[in-house]
PDB file of C-alpha atoms in Angstrom:
ATOM      1  CA  UNK A 379     -61.984  79.860-113.917  1.00  0.00           C
ATOM      2  CA  UNK A 380     -61.555  79.319-117.657  1.00  0.00           C
ATOM      3  CA  UNK A 381     -64.355  77.459-119.410  1.00  0.00           C
ATOM      4  CA  UNK A 382     -64.723  76.731-123.102  1.00  0.00           C
ATOM      5  CA  UNK A 383     -67.443  78.935-124.599  1.00  0.00           C
ATOM      6  CA  UNK A 384     -69.167  77.465-127.639  1.00  0.00           C
ATOM      7  CA  UNK A 385     -72.566  76.489-128.928  1.00  0.00           C
ATOM      8  CA  UNK A 386     -74.175  73.433-127.290  1.00  0.00           C
ATOM      9  CA  UNK A 387     -73.214  70.033-128.654  1.00  0.00           C
ATOM     10  CA  UNK A 388     -74.150  66.428-128.013  1.00  0.00           C
ATOM     11  CA  UNK A 389     -71.928  63.895-126.271  1.00  0.00           C
ATOM     12  CA  UNK A 390     -70.490  62.457-129.492  1.00  0.00           C
ATOM     13  CA  UNK A 391     -69.391  65.907-130.615  1.00  0.00           C
ATOM     14  CA  UNK A 392     -67.977  66.671-127.181  1.00  0.00           C
ATOM     15  CA  UNK A 393     -65.889  63.497-127.227  1.00  0.00           C
ATOM     16  CA  UNK A 394     -64.962  63.712-130.914  1.00  0.00           C
ATOM     17  CA  UNK A 395     -66.293  60.187-131.495  1.00  0.00           C
ATOM     18  CA  UNK A 396     -66.434  59.291-135.191  1.00  0.00           C
ATOM     19  CA  UNK A 397     -68.250  56.474-137.041  1.00  0.00           C
ATOM     20  CA  UNK A 398     -66.576  54.555-139.849  1.00  0.00           C
ATOM     21  CA  UNK A 399     -67.834  52.715-142.940  1.00  0.00           C
ATOM     22  CA  UNK A 400     -68.100  49.673-140.643  1.00  0.00           C
ATOM     23  CA  UNK A 401     -71.111  50.128-138.316  1.00  0.00           C
ATOM     24  CA  UNK A 402     -69.358  48.008-135.684  1.00  0.00           C
ATOM     25  CA  UNK A 403     -66.206  50.151-135.552  1.00  0.00           C
ATOM     26  CA  UNK A 404     -65.856  53.690-134.198  1.00  0.00           C
ATOM     27  CA  UNK A 405     -62.765  55.820-133.655  1.00  0.00           C
ATOM     28  CA  UNK A 406     -61.885  58.286-130.934  1.00  0.00           C
ATOM     29  CA  UNK A 407     -58.969  60.681-131.514  1.00  0.00           C
ATOM     30  CA  UNK A 408     -57.457  61.216-128.063  1.00  0.00           C
ATOM     31  CA  UNK A 409     -56.930  64.938-127.475  1.00  0.00           C
ATOM     32  CA  UNK A 410     -56.093  66.950-124.335  1.00  0.00           C
ATOM     33  CA  UNK A 411     -59.714  68.090-123.977  1.00  0.00           C
ATOM     34  CA  UNK A 412     -60.840  64.534-123.102  1.00  0.00           C
ATOM     35  CA  UNK A 413     -57.700  63.656-121.149  1.00  0.00           C
ATOM     36  CA  UNK A 414     -56.529  64.215-117.599  1.00  0.00           C
ATOM     37  CA  UNK A 415     -53.974  66.780-116.541  1.00  0.00           C
ATOM     38  CA  UNK A 416     -51.625  63.801-116.180  1.00  0.00           C
ATOM     39  CA  UNK A 417     -51.673  63.248-119.938  1.00  0.00           C
ATOM     40  CA  UNK A 418     -53.925  60.238-120.573  1.00  0.00           C
ATOM     41  CA  UNK A 419     -57.532  59.590-121.609  1.00  0.00           C
ATOM     42  CA  UNK A 420     -59.976  60.412-118.798  1.00  0.00           C
ATOM     43  CA  UNK A 421     -61.663  57.189-117.716  1.00  0.00           C
ATOM     44  CA  UNK A 422     -65.161  58.652-117.884  1.00  0.00           C
ATOM     45  CA  UNK A 423     -64.553  59.729-121.482  1.00  0.00           C
ATOM     46  CA  UNK A 424     -63.405  56.220-122.380  1.00  0.00           C
ATOM     47  CA  UNK A 425     -66.549  54.695-120.925  1.00  0.00           C
ATOM     48  CA  UNK A 426     -68.712  57.415-122.490  1.00  0.00           C
ATOM     49  CA  UNK A 427     -67.228  56.801-125.952  1.00  0.00           C
ATOM     50  CA  UNK A 428     -67.810  53.050-125.682  1.00  0.00           C
ATOM     51  CA  UNK A 429     -71.408  53.559-124.518  1.00  0.00           C
ATOM     52  CA  UNK A 430     -72.095  56.032-127.336  1.00  0.00           C
ATOM     53  CA  UNK A 431     -70.600  53.606-129.862  1.00  0.00           C
ATOM     54  CA  UNK A 432     -72.762  50.711-128.650  1.00  0.00           C
ATOM     55  CA  UNK A 433     -75.841  52.943-128.712  1.00  0.00           C
ATOM     56  CA  UNK A 434     -74.989  54.040-132.247  1.00  0.00           C
ATOM     57  CA  UNK A 435     -74.459  50.493-133.464  1.00  0.00           C
ATOM     58  CA  UNK A 436     -77.501  48.959-131.758  1.00  0.00           C
ATOM     59  CA  UNK A 437     -79.898  51.885-132.168  1.00  0.00           C
ATOM     60  CA  UNK A 438     -80.869  51.466-128.498  1.00  0.00           C
ATOM     61  CA  UNK A 439     -80.161  53.477-125.367  1.00  0.00           C
ATOM     62  CA  UNK A 440     -77.869  52.057-122.704  1.00  0.00           C
ATOM     63  CA  UNK A 441     -79.489  50.861-119.497  1.00  0.00           C
ATOM     64  CA  UNK A 442     -76.341  49.696-117.741  1.00  0.00           C
ATOM     65  CA  UNK A 443     -72.638  49.442-118.538  1.00  0.00           C
ATOM     66  CA  UNK A 444     -69.456  48.368-116.785  1.00  0.00           C
ATOM     67  CA  UNK A 445     -65.881  49.083-117.854  1.00  0.00           C
ATOM     68  CA  UNK A 446     -62.575  47.445-117.014  1.00  0.00           C
ATOM     69  CA  UNK A 447     -59.505  49.606-117.652  1.00  0.00           C
ATOM     70  CA  UNK A 448     -56.355  47.834-118.765  1.00  0.00           C
ATOM     71  CA  UNK A 449     -53.989  50.485-120.114  1.00  0.00           C
ATOM     72  CA  UNK A 450     -53.706  54.167-121.029  1.00  0.00           C
ATOM     73  CA  UNK A 451     -54.365  56.070-124.230  1.00  0.00           C
ATOM     74  CA  UNK A 452     -52.445  59.318-124.674  1.00  0.00           C
ATOM     75  CA  UNK A 453     -53.171  62.541-126.559  1.00  0.00           C
ATOM     76  CA  UNK A 454     -52.071  62.162-130.173  1.00  0.00           C
ATOM     77  CA  UNK A 455     -53.192  58.532-130.355  1.00  0.00           C
ATOM     78  CA  UNK A 456     -56.376  57.224-131.964  1.00  0.00           C
ATOM     79  CA  UNK A 457     -58.442  54.693-130.070  1.00  0.00           C
ATOM     80  CA  UNK A 458     -60.464  52.186-132.102  1.00  0.00           C
ATOM     81  CA  UNK A 459     -63.732  50.958-130.589  1.00  0.00           C
ATOM     82  CA  UNK A 460     -64.915  47.565-131.850  1.00  0.00           C
ATOM     83  CA  UNK A 461     -68.519  46.746-130.953  1.00  0.00           C
ATOM     84  CA  UNK A 462     -69.815  43.190-130.677  1.00  0.00           C
ATOM     85  CA  UNK A 463     -73.560  42.616-130.390  1.00  0.00           C
ATOM     86  CA  UNK A 464     -73.675  39.346-128.462  1.00  0.00           C
ATOM     87  CA  UNK A 465     -77.474  39.103-128.255  1.00  0.00           C
ATOM     88  CA  UNK A 466     -80.115  41.307-129.877  1.00  0.00           C
ATOM     89  CA  UNK A 467     -83.562  40.491-128.511  1.00  0.00           C
ATOM     90  CA  UNK A 468     -86.932  41.998-129.274  1.00  0.00           C
ATOM     91  CA  UNK A 469     -86.360  44.769-126.729  1.00  0.00           C
ATOM     92  CA  UNK A 470     -82.921  44.341-125.090  1.00  0.00           C
ATOM     93  CA  UNK A 471     -79.448  44.127-126.639  1.00  0.00           C
ATOM     94  CA  UNK A 472     -76.414  42.723-124.836  1.00  0.00           C
ATOM     95  CA  UNK A 473     -73.202  44.148-126.280  1.00  0.00           C
ATOM     96  CA  UNK A 474     -69.555  44.796-125.546  1.00  0.00           C
ATOM     97  CA  UNK A 475     -66.980  47.217-126.841  1.00  0.00           C
ATOM     98  CA  UNK A 476     -63.247  46.598-126.960  1.00  0.00           C
ATOM     99  CA  UNK A 477     -61.294  49.860-127.085  1.00  0.00           C
ATOM    100  CA  UNK A 478     -57.707  49.663-128.275  1.00  0.00           C
ATOM    101  CA  UNK A 479     -54.801  51.622-129.717  1.00  0.00           C
ATOM    102  CA  UNK A 480     -53.199  49.298-132.221  1.00  0.00           C
ATOM    103  CA  UNK A 481     -52.641  46.002-130.401  1.00  0.00           C
ATOM    104  CA  UNK A 482     -52.796  47.671-126.961  1.00  0.00           C
ATOM    105  CA  UNK A 483     -56.165  47.142-125.309  1.00  0.00           C
ATOM    106  CA  UNK A 484     -57.231  50.196-123.300  1.00  0.00           C
ATOM    107  CA  UNK A 485     -60.588  49.189-121.851  1.00  0.00           C
ATOM    108  CA  UNK A 486     -63.412  46.721-122.345  1.00  0.00           C
ATOM    109  CA  UNK A 487     -67.039  47.682-121.756  1.00  0.00           C
ATOM    110  CA  UNK A 488     -70.074  45.415-121.378  1.00  0.00           C
ATOM    111  CA  UNK A 489     -73.570  46.864-121.577  1.00  0.00           C
ATOM    112  CA  UNK A 490     -77.296  46.194-121.785  1.00  0.00           C
ATOM    113  CA  UNK A 491     -79.276  48.471-124.100  1.00  0.00           C
ATOM    114  CA  UNK A 492     -82.974  48.928-124.822  1.00  0.00           C
ATOM    115  CA  UNK A 493     -86.183  49.206-122.807  1.00  0.00           C
ATOM    116  CA  UNK A 494     -89.729  47.934-122.530  1.00  0.00           C
ATOM    117  CA  UNK A 495     -92.979  49.867-122.498  1.00  0.00           C
ATOM    118  CA  UNK A 496     -94.415  49.970-118.979  1.00  0.00           C
ATOM    119  CA  UNK A 497     -96.919  52.478-117.652  1.00  0.00           C
ATOM    120  CA  UNK A 498     -95.922  52.070-114.010  1.00  0.00           C
ATOM    121  CA  UNK A 499     -92.976  54.230-112.963  1.00  0.00           C
ATOM    122  CA  UNK A 500     -91.407  55.625-109.821  1.00  0.00           C
ATOM    123  CA  UNK A 501     -88.361  57.323-108.353  1.00  0.00           C
ATOM    124  CA  UNK A 502     -87.636  56.748-104.703  1.00  0.00           C
ATOM    125  CA  UNK A 503     -84.316  58.457-104.162  1.00  0.00           C
ATOM    126  CA  UNK A 504     -84.625  62.190-103.690  1.00  0.00           C
ATOM    127  CA  UNK A 505     -82.547  65.306-104.196  1.00  0.00           C
ATOM    128  CA  UNK A 506     -80.918  66.557-100.966  1.00  0.00           C
ATOM    129  CA  UNK A 507     -82.694  69.610 -99.653  1.00  0.00           C
ATOM    130  CA  UNK A 508     -81.276  72.894 -98.423  1.00  0.00           C
ATOM    131  CA  UNK A 509     -78.318  72.915-100.823  1.00  0.00           C
ATOM    132  CA  UNK A 510     -76.593  76.213-101.677  1.00  0.00           C
ATOM    133  CA  UNK A 511     -76.818  77.257-105.316  1.00  0.00           C
ATOM    134  CA  UNK A 512     -73.787  76.591-107.577  1.00  0.00           C
ATOM    135  CA  UNK A 513     -72.764  80.260-107.667  1.00  0.00           C
ATOM    136  CA  UNK A 514     -72.710  80.249-103.869  1.00  0.00           C
ATOM    137  CA  UNK A 515     -70.089  77.483-103.758  1.00  0.00           C
ATOM    138  CA  UNK A 516     -66.338  77.534-104.312  1.00  0.00           C
ATOM    139  CA  UNK A 517     -64.723  75.892-107.317  1.00  0.00           C
ATOM    140  CA  UNK A 518     -63.341  72.417-106.885  1.00  0.00           C
ATOM    141  CA  UNK A 519     -59.560  72.569-106.210  1.00  0.00           C
ATOM    142  CA  UNK A 520     -57.103  70.743-108.498  1.00  0.00           C
ATOM    143  CA  UNK A 521     -53.642  69.349-107.759  1.00  0.00           C
ATOM    144  CA  UNK A 522     -52.267  69.761-111.308  1.00  0.00           C
ATOM    145  CA  UNK A 523     -52.663  72.448-113.973  1.00  0.00           C
ATOM    146  CA  UNK A 524     -56.024  71.420-115.417  1.00  0.00           C
ATOM    147  CA  UNK A 525     -56.611  74.212-117.936  1.00  0.00           C
ATOM    148  CA  UNK A 526     -55.817  72.113-121.039  1.00  0.00           C
ATOM    149  CA  UNK A 527     -57.642  68.959-119.907  1.00  0.00           C
ATOM    150  CA  UNK A 528     -61.117  67.530-119.363  1.00  0.00           C
ATOM    151  CA  UNK A 529     -61.349  69.517-116.114  1.00  0.00           C
ATOM    152  CA  UNK A 530     -60.942  72.743-118.079  1.00  0.00           C
ATOM    153  CA  UNK A 531     -64.177  71.924-119.903  1.00  0.00           C
ATOM    154  CA  UNK A 532     -66.184  71.352-116.730  1.00  0.00           C
ATOM    155  CA  UNK A 533     -67.684  73.558-114.048  1.00  0.00           C
ATOM    156  CA  UNK A 534     -67.597  71.941-110.597  1.00  0.00           C
ATOM    157  CA  UNK A 535     -68.472  73.571-107.293  1.00  0.00           C
ATOM    158  CA  UNK A 536     -67.946  72.057-103.854  1.00  0.00           C
ATOM    159  CA  UNK A 537     -71.168  71.802-101.851  1.00  0.00           C
ATOM    160  CA  UNK A 538     -69.756  69.528 -99.159  1.00  0.00           C
ATOM    161  CA  UNK A 539     -66.051  68.750 -98.984  1.00  0.00           C
ATOM    162  CA  UNK A 540     -62.659  70.433 -98.689  1.00  0.00           C
ATOM    163  CA  UNK A 541     -62.349  73.335-101.076  1.00  0.00           C
ATOM    164  CA  UNK A 542     -58.640  73.952-100.307  1.00  0.00           C
ATOM    165  CA  UNK A 543     -55.856  71.471-101.075  1.00  0.00           C
ATOM    166  CA  UNK A 544     -54.063  72.339 -97.841  1.00  0.00           C
ATOM    167  CA  UNK A 545     -57.067  70.920 -95.975  1.00  0.00           C
ATOM    168  CA  UNK A 546     -56.112  67.448 -97.228  1.00  0.00           C
ATOM    169  CA  UNK A 547     -53.978  66.932 -94.128  1.00  0.00           C
ATOM    170  CA  UNK A 548     -54.641  63.258 -93.441  1.00  0.00           C
ATOM    171  CA  UNK A 549     -57.739  63.865 -91.330  1.00  0.00           C
ATOM    172  CA  UNK A 550     -60.498  61.488 -92.517  1.00  0.00           C
ATOM    173  CA  UNK A 551     -63.893  62.840 -93.514  1.00  0.00           C
ATOM    174  CA  UNK A 552     -67.262  61.116 -93.279  1.00  0.00           C
ATOM    175  CA  UNK A 553     -67.058  59.421 -96.693  1.00  0.00           C
ATOM    176  CA  UNK A 554     -69.395  61.796 -98.543  1.00  0.00           C
ATOM    177  CA  UNK A 555     -68.633  64.647-100.942  1.00  0.00           C
ATOM    178  CA  UNK A 556     -71.234  66.756-102.750  1.00  0.00           C
ATOM    179  CA  UNK A 557     -70.458  68.628-105.985  1.00  0.00           C
ATOM    180  CA  UNK A 558     -72.455  70.710-108.391  1.00  0.00           C
ATOM    181  CA  UNK A 559     -71.181  69.594-111.824  1.00  0.00           C
ATOM    182  CA  UNK A 560     -71.953  70.573-115.375  1.00  0.00           C
ATOM    183  CA  UNK A 561     -70.373  70.424-118.822  1.00  0.00           C
ATOM    184  CA  UNK A 562     -71.075  73.865-120.327  1.00  0.00           C
ATOM    185  CA  UNK A 563     -70.665  72.577-123.882  1.00  0.00           C
ATOM    186  CA  UNK A 564     -73.389  69.928-123.358  1.00  0.00           C
ATOM    187  CA  UNK A 565     -76.135  71.859-121.590  1.00  0.00           C
ATOM    188  CA  UNK A 566     -78.810  70.253-123.765  1.00  0.00           C
ATOM    189  CA  UNK A 567     -79.097  66.630-124.782  1.00  0.00           C
ATOM    190  CA  UNK A 568     -77.474  65.225-121.648  1.00  0.00           C
ATOM    191  CA  UNK A 569     -77.480  61.461-122.149  1.00  0.00           C
ATOM    192  CA  UNK A 570     -75.968  58.320-120.648  1.00  0.00           C
ATOM    193  CA  UNK A 571     -72.581  59.020-122.197  1.00  0.00           C
ATOM    194  CA  UNK A 572     -72.511  62.523-120.699  1.00  0.00           C
ATOM    195  CA  UNK A 573     -73.428  61.157-117.293  1.00  0.00           C
ATOM    196  CA  UNK A 574     -70.633  58.585-117.562  1.00  0.00           C
ATOM    197  CA  UNK A 575     -68.224  61.543-117.706  1.00  0.00           C
ATOM    198  CA  UNK A 576     -69.872  63.379-114.823  1.00  0.00           C
ATOM    199  CA  UNK A 577     -69.953  60.234-112.699  1.00  0.00           C
ATOM    200  CA  UNK A 578     -66.220  59.579-112.919  1.00  0.00           C
ATOM    201  CA  UNK A 579     -65.220  61.672-109.922  1.00  0.00           C
ATOM    202  CA  UNK A 580     -65.298  59.050-107.178  1.00  0.00           C
ATOM    203  CA  UNK A 581     -61.442  59.177-106.996  1.00  0.00           C
ATOM    204  CA  UNK A 582     -61.743  62.812-105.976  1.00  0.00           C
ATOM    205  CA  UNK A 583     -64.190  61.735-103.293  1.00  0.00           C
ATOM    206  CA  UNK A 584     -61.748  59.109-102.058  1.00  0.00           C
ATOM    207  CA  UNK A 585     -58.994  61.670-101.524  1.00  0.00           C
ATOM    208  CA  UNK A 586     -61.469  63.977 -99.799  1.00  0.00           C
ATOM    209  CA  UNK A 587     -62.740  61.177 -97.561  1.00  0.00           C
ATOM    210  CA  UNK A 588     -59.287  59.936 -96.549  1.00  0.00           C
ATOM    211  CA  UNK A 589     -57.861  63.465 -96.359  1.00  0.00           C
ATOM    212  CA  UNK A 590     -54.966  62.641 -98.677  1.00  0.00           C
ATOM    213  CA  UNK A 591     -53.600  63.529-102.093  1.00  0.00           C
ATOM    214  CA  UNK A 592     -52.278  61.006-104.559  1.00  0.00           C
ATOM    215  CA  UNK A 593     -52.940  59.251-107.851  1.00  0.00           C
ATOM    216  CA  UNK A 594     -55.714  56.800-108.572  1.00  0.00           C
ATOM    217  CA  UNK A 595     -55.866  53.905-110.966  1.00  0.00           C
ATOM    218  CA  UNK A 596     -59.325  52.962-112.150  1.00  0.00           C
ATOM    219  CA  UNK A 597     -59.616  49.227-112.741  1.00  0.00           C
ATOM    220  CA  UNK A 598     -63.416  49.292-112.965  1.00  0.00           C
ATOM    221  CA  UNK A 599     -66.270  51.740-113.381  1.00  0.00           C
ATOM    222  CA  UNK A 600     -70.027  51.227-113.628  1.00  0.00           C
ATOM    223  CA  UNK A 601     -72.745  53.596-114.781  1.00  0.00           C
ATOM    224  CA  UNK A 602     -76.488  53.047-115.062  1.00  0.00           C
ATOM    225  CA  UNK A 603     -77.745  56.483-115.936  1.00  0.00           C
ATOM    226  CA  UNK A 604     -76.616  70.361-114.529  1.00  0.00           C
ATOM    227  CA  UNK A 605     -76.498  67.555-111.671  1.00  0.00           C
ATOM    228  CA  UNK A 606     -75.361  67.371-108.097  1.00  0.00           C
ATOM    229  CA  UNK A 607     -73.097  64.405-107.479  1.00  0.00           C
ATOM    230  CA  UNK A 608     -73.149  62.692-104.104  1.00  0.00           C
ATOM    231  CA  UNK A 609     -69.855  60.802-103.958  1.00  0.00           C
ATOM    232  CA  UNK A 610     -69.937  58.185-101.218  1.00  0.00           C
ATOM    233  CA  UNK A 611     -66.847  56.145-100.315  1.00  0.00           C
ATOM    234  CA  UNK A 612     -67.825  52.873 -98.700  1.00  0.00           C
ATOM    235  CA  UNK A 613     -64.440  51.463 -97.735  1.00  0.00           C
ATOM    236  CA  UNK A 614     -60.706  51.641 -98.419  1.00  0.00           C
ATOM    237  CA  UNK A 615     -58.295  48.831 -97.673  1.00  0.00           C
ATOM    238  CA  UNK A 616     -54.958  47.599 -99.071  1.00  0.00           C
ATOM    239  CA  UNK A 617     -54.786  50.669-101.376  1.00  0.00           C
ATOM    240  CA  UNK A 618     -58.147  49.826-103.018  1.00  0.00           C
ATOM    241  CA  UNK A 619     -61.007  52.197-102.157  1.00  0.00           C
ATOM    242  CA  UNK A 620     -64.542  51.492-103.360  1.00  0.00           C
ATOM    243  CA  UNK A 621     -67.211  54.131-103.808  1.00  0.00           C
ATOM    244  CA  UNK A 622     -70.279  55.260-105.702  1.00  0.00           C
ATOM    245  CA  UNK A 623     -71.702  58.425-107.226  1.00  0.00           C
ATOM    246  CA  UNK A 624     -75.365  59.373-107.252  1.00  0.00           C
ATOM    247  CA  UNK A 625     -76.181  62.003-109.880  1.00  0.00           C
ATOM    248  CA  UNK A 626     -79.265  64.114-109.317  1.00  0.00           C
ATOM    249  CA  UNK A 627     -80.482  66.657-111.860  1.00  0.00           C
ATOM    250  CA  UNK A 628     -81.115  70.125-110.534  1.00  0.00           C
ATOM    251  CA  UNK A 629     -84.703  69.729-111.727  1.00  0.00           C
ATOM    252  CA  UNK A 630     -84.901  66.644-109.476  1.00  0.00           C
ATOM    253  CA  UNK A 631     -86.214  64.736-112.461  1.00  0.00           C
ATOM    254  CA  UNK A 632     -83.516  62.070-112.564  1.00  0.00           C
ATOM    255  CA  UNK A 633     -81.375  60.075-110.180  1.00  0.00           C
ATOM    256  CA  UNK A 634     -78.664  57.872-111.659  1.00  0.00           C
ATOM    257  CA  UNK A 635     -75.817  55.907-110.134  1.00  0.00           C
ATOM    258  CA  UNK A 636     -72.213  55.132-110.901  1.00  0.00           C
ATOM    259  CA  UNK A 637     -69.779  52.933-108.994  1.00  0.00           C
ATOM    260  CA  UNK A 638     -65.988  52.833-109.048  1.00  0.00           C
ATOM    261  CA  UNK A 639     -63.174  50.713-107.684  1.00  0.00           C
ATOM    262  CA  UNK A 640     -59.656  52.124-107.675  1.00  0.00           C
ATOM    263  CA  UNK A 641     -56.039  51.642-106.727  1.00  0.00           C
ATOM    264  CA  UNK A 642     -54.117  54.320-104.858  1.00  0.00           C
ATOM    265  CA  UNK A 643     -50.582  55.668-105.332  1.00  0.00           C
ATOM    266  CA  UNK A 644     -48.889  57.817-102.719  1.00  0.00           C
ATOM    267  CA  UNK A 645     -48.142  61.355-103.987  1.00  0.00           C
ATOM    268  CA  UNK A 646     -44.420  60.746-104.499  1.00  0.00           C
ATOM    269  CA  UNK A 647     -45.102  57.541-106.436  1.00  0.00           C
ATOM    270  CA  UNK A 648     -47.782  59.238-108.516  1.00  0.00           C
ATOM    271  CA  UNK A 649     -45.396  62.066-109.426  1.00  0.00           C
ATOM    272  CA  UNK A 650     -42.836  59.487-110.528  1.00  0.00           C
ATOM    273  CA  UNK A 651     -45.539  57.718-112.558  1.00  0.00           C
ATOM    274  CA  UNK A 652     -46.476  60.919-114.367  1.00  0.00           C
ATOM    275  CA  UNK A 653     -42.813  61.700-115.023  1.00  0.00           C
ATOM    276  CA  UNK A 654     -42.263  58.417-116.828  1.00  0.00           C
ATOM    277  CA  UNK A 655     -45.590  58.475-118.623  1.00  0.00           C
ATOM    278  CA  UNK A 656     -43.930  59.221-121.956  1.00  0.00           C
ATOM    279  CA  UNK A 657     -44.763  55.627-122.823  1.00  0.00           C
ATOM    280  CA  UNK A 658     -48.058  53.878-122.166  1.00  0.00           C
ATOM    281  CA  UNK A 659     -48.070  51.472-119.247  1.00  0.00           C
ATOM    282  CA  UNK A 660     -50.665  48.888-118.231  1.00  0.00           C
ATOM    283  CA  UNK A 661     -52.390  49.091-114.886  1.00  0.00           C
ATOM    284  CA  UNK A 662     -50.613  47.471-111.971  1.00  0.00           C
TER     285      UNK A 662
END
């Protein structure tokens, strides 16, 4: 497995997100390292960039965010992120970010940012017990050559799931996949934006749960905050599966959730989609 070896960085550096002279505008050069093997911006990186931009503009940490994906950004393009602060209260900010390449809107993100001081605290979801260590698990299999993509910058090990592509034979699973996941370049300073990237693997869980390969559109993704991801697929009907990801830190200190809704393409249709992806196309 080839992983990028470098000194630790924060999520903005990992993404390549850049501020401008306008505090409400940020830019994201789209490069292969934040894109899929299919040649377009990885959805989790799009959401992460928008969250980081809203945090940078507001000066507050994101509590919750939801993204709606409308089109694709390709390597070589630059995505502008325009932040609007709709309401800025004493403790909570409501904001949105519109991400676009020229006149082509790529995704829109709404978020709440900020927090209140409260002594009472609690965490009631727990880390699964009896898990094998990451180095005891096999690497996650990939359909396409992932070396020059976002997957080439991640380390993912299958705890529960099918670790061979030939096992995706149409036999349904139980709807749950467990992965050890980490981004070696961001070992320290893991924040909401980083977790938005790690949480964007529900489509993989869908294929594992249904026992099929194919391509997945991502109309919507949610995120509220080295983790193990429990990817649970709740239902799939009329080509639209719905699932969630629970991210648990190895230290058991944090549990955060992400949710995704998707559209499915059969493998032959997805191959045809990738073949004609020389031009950006909207979802649908």
